[in-house]
Amino acid sequence: GNSVTQMEGPVTLSEEAFLTINCTYTATGYPSLFWYVQYPGEGLQLLLKATKADDKGSNKGFEATYRKETTSFHLEKGSVQVSDSAVYFCALTTNSGNTPLVFGKGTRLSVIA
Amino acid sequence: EAGVAQSPRYKIIEKRQSVAFWCNPISGHATLYWYQQILGQGPKLLIQFQNNGVVDDSQLPKDRFSAERLKGVDSTLKIQPAKLEDSAVYLCASSLVVAGVDTQYFGPGTRLTVL
């Protein structure tokens, strides 16, 4: 079946540090890949997505590249801010449309000033 | 564009009581999902609707959970009777398929505490 594995948290970084959150997946076919972010007390917000191999999703300084050869979709940001403190979820859907998301367990990021 | 609305935001009940959650999806979104997010875990699908029909309810504990989406717009999720392990955040999402890609948008969730 389809599954997503992401690095265990929590991750604590100083402001302006480089961020990487690892995500690997197992899926049949060619999934679409997503990163969602959940700020304290709020629902999930779509951060970025990629729908085919070698696509790069980007938003708010975050990037992730769909790597089919390594079945990975690692999230990166060059310089984190305190406001980036949140829980980040990697997720996939199969590429047939109208299918539920399969999520990883989430990685909590804390950025300190 | 208005987002996915959910109510209530918080609910505290005792075990064996009943509770209902409401969701109003983004206008025009035919597909609606209910997910359960237990503390420290990623969300897991409970049920998926396409318009007012059920597409997937294989993970819904049907002995206590029920859901409906009358008229293909709003949806309600009910738990009767609640158990301690039902304490979680219940997320509603709606989606639109564009160019074969299904992008889901989530509401703020309802945090349920069962005592």
Short mmCIF file of C-alpha atoms in Angstrom, two decimals:
data_model
loop_
_atom_site.label_atom_id
_atom_site.label_comp_id
_atom_site.label_asym_id
_atom_site.label_seq_id
_atom_site.Cartn_x
_atom_site.Cartn_y
_atom_site.Cartn_z
CA GLY A 1 0.00 0.00 0.00
CA ASN A 2 0.91 3.66 -0.11
CA SER A 3 2.89 5.13 2.77
CA VAL A 4 4.96 8.16 3.74
CA THR A 5 7.90 8.23 6.12
CA GLN A 6 9.30 11.50 7.41
CA MET A 7 12.04 12.30 9.85
CA GLU A 8 11.22 12.23 13.53
CA GLY A 9 11.07 15.51 15.35
CA PRO A 10 11.21 17.74 17.08
CA VAL A 11 13.69 19.81 15.13
CA THR A 12 15.04 22.91 16.84
CA LEU A 13 16.94 25.50 14.83
CA SER A 14 18.24 28.99 15.35
CA GLU A 15 16.83 31.78 13.21
CA GLU A 16 18.45 31.98 9.75
CA ALA A 17 19.63 28.34 9.89
CA PHE A 18 19.17 25.95 6.96
CA LEU A 19 16.27 23.53 7.21
CA THR A 20 15.89 20.05 5.77
CA ILE A 21 13.03 17.72 6.64
CA ASN A 22 13.38 14.34 5.00
CA CYS A 23 10.43 12.57 3.41
CA THR A 24 10.37 9.28 1.53
CA TYR A 25 7.39 7.46 0.11
CA THR A 26 6.14 4.11 -1.11
CA ALA A 27 3.42 4.16 -3.72
CA THR A 28 1.99 2.29 -6.63
CA GLY A 29 1.98 4.21 -9.84
CA TYR A 30 2.98 7.85 -9.98
CA PRO A 31 1.79 9.78 -6.95
CA SER A 32 1.45 13.50 -6.46
CA LEU A 33 3.42 14.76 -3.47
CA PHE A 34 2.56 17.50 -1.00
CA TRP A 35 3.86 19.34 2.01
CA TYR A 36 1.28 20.68 4.43
CA VAL A 37 2.00 22.94 7.41
CA GLN A 38 0.02 23.15 10.64
CA TYR A 39 0.57 26.23 12.80
CA PRO A 40 -0.38 26.02 16.48
CA GLY A 41 -4.13 25.87 16.92
CA GLU A 42 -4.85 25.92 13.20
CA GLY A 43 -5.79 23.49 10.47
CA LEU A 44 -3.57 22.14 7.72
CA GLN A 45 -2.43 24.53 5.02
CA LEU A 46 -1.02 23.45 1.70
CA LEU A 47 2.60 24.61 1.52
CA LEU A 48 3.70 23.21 -1.84
CA LYS A 49 3.18 20.31 -4.20
CA ALA A 50 4.74 18.45 -7.12
CA THR A 51 2.93 16.17 -9.52
CA LYS A 52 5.64 14.44 -11.51
CA ALA A 53 9.26 13.37 -11.33
CA ASP A 54 11.83 16.20 -11.18
CA ASP A 55 9.13 18.81 -10.51
CA LYS A 56 10.10 21.35 -7.86
CA GLY A 57 7.40 22.80 -5.65
CA SER A 58 8.13 26.09 -3.93
CA ASN A 59 6.35 28.58 -1.70
CA LYS A 60 7.35 31.13 0.98
CA GLY A 61 11.03 30.25 0.59
CA PHE A 62 10.40 26.51 1.01
CA GLU A 63 11.30 24.06 -1.76
CA ALA A 64 10.97 20.34 -2.40
CA THR A 65 11.94 18.31 -5.46
CA TYR A 66 10.13 15.14 -6.53
CA ARG A 67 12.87 12.51 -6.84
CA LYS A 68 11.51 9.32 -8.37
CA GLU A 69 14.85 7.49 -8.28
CA THR A 70 15.13 7.89 -4.51
CA THR A 71 11.35 8.08 -3.84
CA SER A 72 11.93 11.25 -1.86
CA PHE A 73 10.43 14.72 -1.47
CA HIS A 74 12.64 16.48 1.09
CA LEU A 75 11.59 19.92 2.31
CA GLU A 76 14.22 22.65 2.43
CA LYS A 77 14.49 26.31 3.36
CA GLY A 78 17.64 28.35 3.24
CA SER A 79 16.97 30.63 6.20
CA VAL A 80 14.24 29.85 8.71
CA GLN A 81 12.36 32.40 10.77
CA VAL A 82 10.64 32.16 14.15
CA SER A 83 7.33 32.36 12.30
CA ASP A 84 8.13 29.05 10.54
CA SER A 85 7.66 27.19 13.83
CA ALA A 86 4.95 24.64 13.08
CA VAL A 87 4.34 20.97 12.33
CA TYR A 88 5.13 19.91 8.75
CA PHE A 89 3.42 16.96 7.08
CA CYS A 90 4.54 15.18 3.94
CA ALA A 91 1.69 13.52 2.02
CA LEU A 92 0.81 11.82 -1.24
CA THR A 93 -2.16 10.95 -3.39
CA THR A 94 -2.24 8.59 -6.28
CA ASN A 95 -2.41 10.47 -9.52
CA SER A 96 -5.87 9.39 -10.52
CA GLY A 97 -7.61 12.32 -8.88
CA ASN A 98 -10.18 12.32 -6.09
CA THR A 99 -8.17 10.08 -3.81
CA PRO A 100 -7.48 10.65 -0.12
CA LEU A 101 -4.16 11.93 1.15
CA VAL A 102 -1.78 9.55 2.90
CA PHE A 103 0.22 11.49 5.49
CA GLY A 104 3.46 11.03 7.31
CA LYS A 105 3.48 11.44 11.08
CA GLY A 106 4.57 15.05 10.96
CA THR A 107 7.76 16.84 12.04
CA ARG A 108 7.59 19.60 14.61
CA LEU A 109 9.92 22.51 13.89
CA SER A 110 10.84 25.08 16.53
CA VAL A 111 12.85 28.11 15.49
CA ILE A 112 14.44 30.16 18.24
CA ALA A 113 15.59 33.74 17.97
CA GLU B 1 -12.72 32.82 -1.71
CA ALA B 2 -14.08 31.44 1.56
CA GLY B 3 -12.30 28.41 2.95
CA VAL B 4 -13.63 25.21 4.47
CA ALA B 5 -15.73 25.98 7.55
CA GLN B 6 -16.10 23.66 10.51
CA SER B 7 -17.95 23.85 13.79
CA PRO B 8 -17.67 23.60 16.66
CA ARG B 9 -13.94 24.29 17.09
CA TYR B 10 -13.79 22.52 20.44
CA LYS B 11 -15.96 19.95 22.15
CA ILE B 12 -15.62 18.17 25.47
CA ILE B 13 -17.91 15.25 26.26
CA GLU B 14 -18.00 12.24 28.52
CA LYS B 15 -17.61 8.72 27.20
CA ARG B 16 -20.79 7.13 25.93
CA GLN B 17 -22.24 10.52 24.98
CA SER B 18 -22.99 11.54 21.40
CA VAL B 19 -21.42 14.35 19.40
CA ALA B 20 -21.81 15.80 15.92
CA PHE B 21 -19.49 17.90 13.79
CA TRP B 22 -20.40 20.06 10.84
CA CYS B 23 -18.46 20.97 7.71
CA ASN B 24 -19.17 23.39 4.88
CA PRO B 25 -16.77 22.88 1.97
CA ILE B 26 -15.46 25.41 -0.50
CA SER B 27 -18.16 26.33 -2.99
CA GLY B 28 -18.03 24.14 -6.08
CA HIS B 29 -15.86 21.42 -4.56
CA ALA B 30 -17.51 18.09 -5.28
CA THR B 31 -15.28 15.94 -3.10
CA LEU B 32 -15.35 16.11 0.68
CA TYR B 33 -13.21 14.20 3.16
CA TRP B 34 -13.28 13.65 6.90
CA TYR B 35 -9.96 12.84 8.57
CA GLN B 36 -9.13 11.94 12.16
CA GLN B 37 -5.88 13.32 13.59
CA ILE B 38 -4.79 11.77 16.86
CA LEU B 39 -2.23 13.76 18.83
CA GLY B 40 1.27 13.27 17.46
CA GLN B 41 0.14 11.54 14.27
CA GLY B 42 -0.75 12.48 10.73
CA PRO B 43 -4.39 12.68 9.71
CA LYS B 44 -6.08 9.45 8.64
CA LEU B 45 -9.07 9.20 6.33
CA LEU B 46 -12.43 8.33 7.84
CA ILE B 47 -14.73 8.84 4.87
CA GLN B 48 -14.77 10.38 1.40
CA PHE B 49 -17.81 11.76 -0.43
CA GLN B 50 -18.20 12.62 -4.08
CA ASN B 51 -21.19 14.96 -4.24
CA ASN B 52 -23.67 13.22 -1.93
CA GLY B 53 -22.38 9.67 -2.49
CA VAL B 54 -19.87 7.76 -0.39
CA VAL B 55 -16.68 6.85 -2.27
CA ASP B 56 -14.66 5.30 0.55
CA ASP B 57 -15.72 4.56 4.12
CA SER B 58 -13.53 1.53 4.66
CA GLN B 59 -11.73 3.16 7.63
CA LEU B 60 -14.88 4.45 9.34
CA PRO B 61 -15.78 2.56 12.55
CA LYS B 62 -19.36 2.08 11.49
CA ASP B 63 -20.53 0.70 14.81
CA ARG B 64 -20.21 4.20 16.30
CA PHE B 65 -19.39 6.67 13.53
CA SER B 66 -21.75 7.88 10.84
CA ALA B 67 -21.56 10.64 8.26
CA GLU B 68 -23.80 12.14 5.67
CA ARG B 69 -23.64 14.77 2.98
CA LEU B 70 -27.17 15.64 2.06
CA LYS B 71 -27.60 17.67 -1.13
CA GLY B 72 -23.91 17.27 -1.88
CA VAL B 73 -22.78 20.36 0.04
CA ASP B 74 -22.59 20.42 3.86
CA SER B 75 -21.63 17.33 5.77
CA THR B 76 -22.04 16.10 9.32
CA LEU B 77 -19.99 13.49 11.16
CA LYS B 78 -21.50 11.85 14.24
CA ILE B 79 -20.07 9.68 16.96
CA GLN B 80 -22.47 7.66 19.08
CA PRO B 81 -21.44 6.56 21.65
CA ALA B 82 -18.03 8.15 22.09
CA LYS B 83 -15.04 6.31 23.53
CA LEU B 84 -11.93 7.70 25.17
CA GLU B 85 -9.85 6.78 22.12
CA ASP B 86 -11.99 9.06 19.94
CA SER B 87 -10.22 12.07 21.44
CA ALA B 88 -8.65 13.70 18.39
CA VAL B 89 -8.93 16.56 15.95
CA TYR B 90 -11.50 15.93 13.22
CA LEU B 91 -10.54 17.61 9.98
CA CYS B 92 -12.76 18.26 7.01
CA ALA B 93 -11.26 18.85 3.59
CA SER B 94 -12.69 19.58 0.18
CA SER B 95 -11.05 19.30 -3.18
CA LEU B 96 -11.16 20.13 -6.81
CA VAL B 97 -9.40 18.13 -9.50
CA VAL B 98 -7.46 20.37 -11.87
CA ALA B 99 -5.47 18.79 -14.70
CA GLY B 100 -5.77 15.41 -13.03
CA VAL B 101 -4.35 16.62 -9.69
CA ASP B 102 -6.53 16.55 -6.61
CA THR B 103 -5.57 19.39 -4.23
CA GLN B 104 -7.27 19.28 -0.86
CA TYR B 105 -8.03 22.30 1.31
CA PHE B 106 -8.59 21.81 5.01
CA GLY B 107 -10.82 23.45 7.56
CA PRO B 108 -9.55 24.48 11.02
CA GLY B 109 -10.72 21.22 12.58
CA THR B 110 -12.79 20.29 15.62
CA ARG B 111 -10.81 19.24 18.68
CA LEU B 112 -12.76 16.56 20.56
CA THR B 113 -11.90 15.57 24.12
CA VAL B 114 -13.65 12.53 25.55
CA LEU B 115 -13.45 12.24 29.34
#
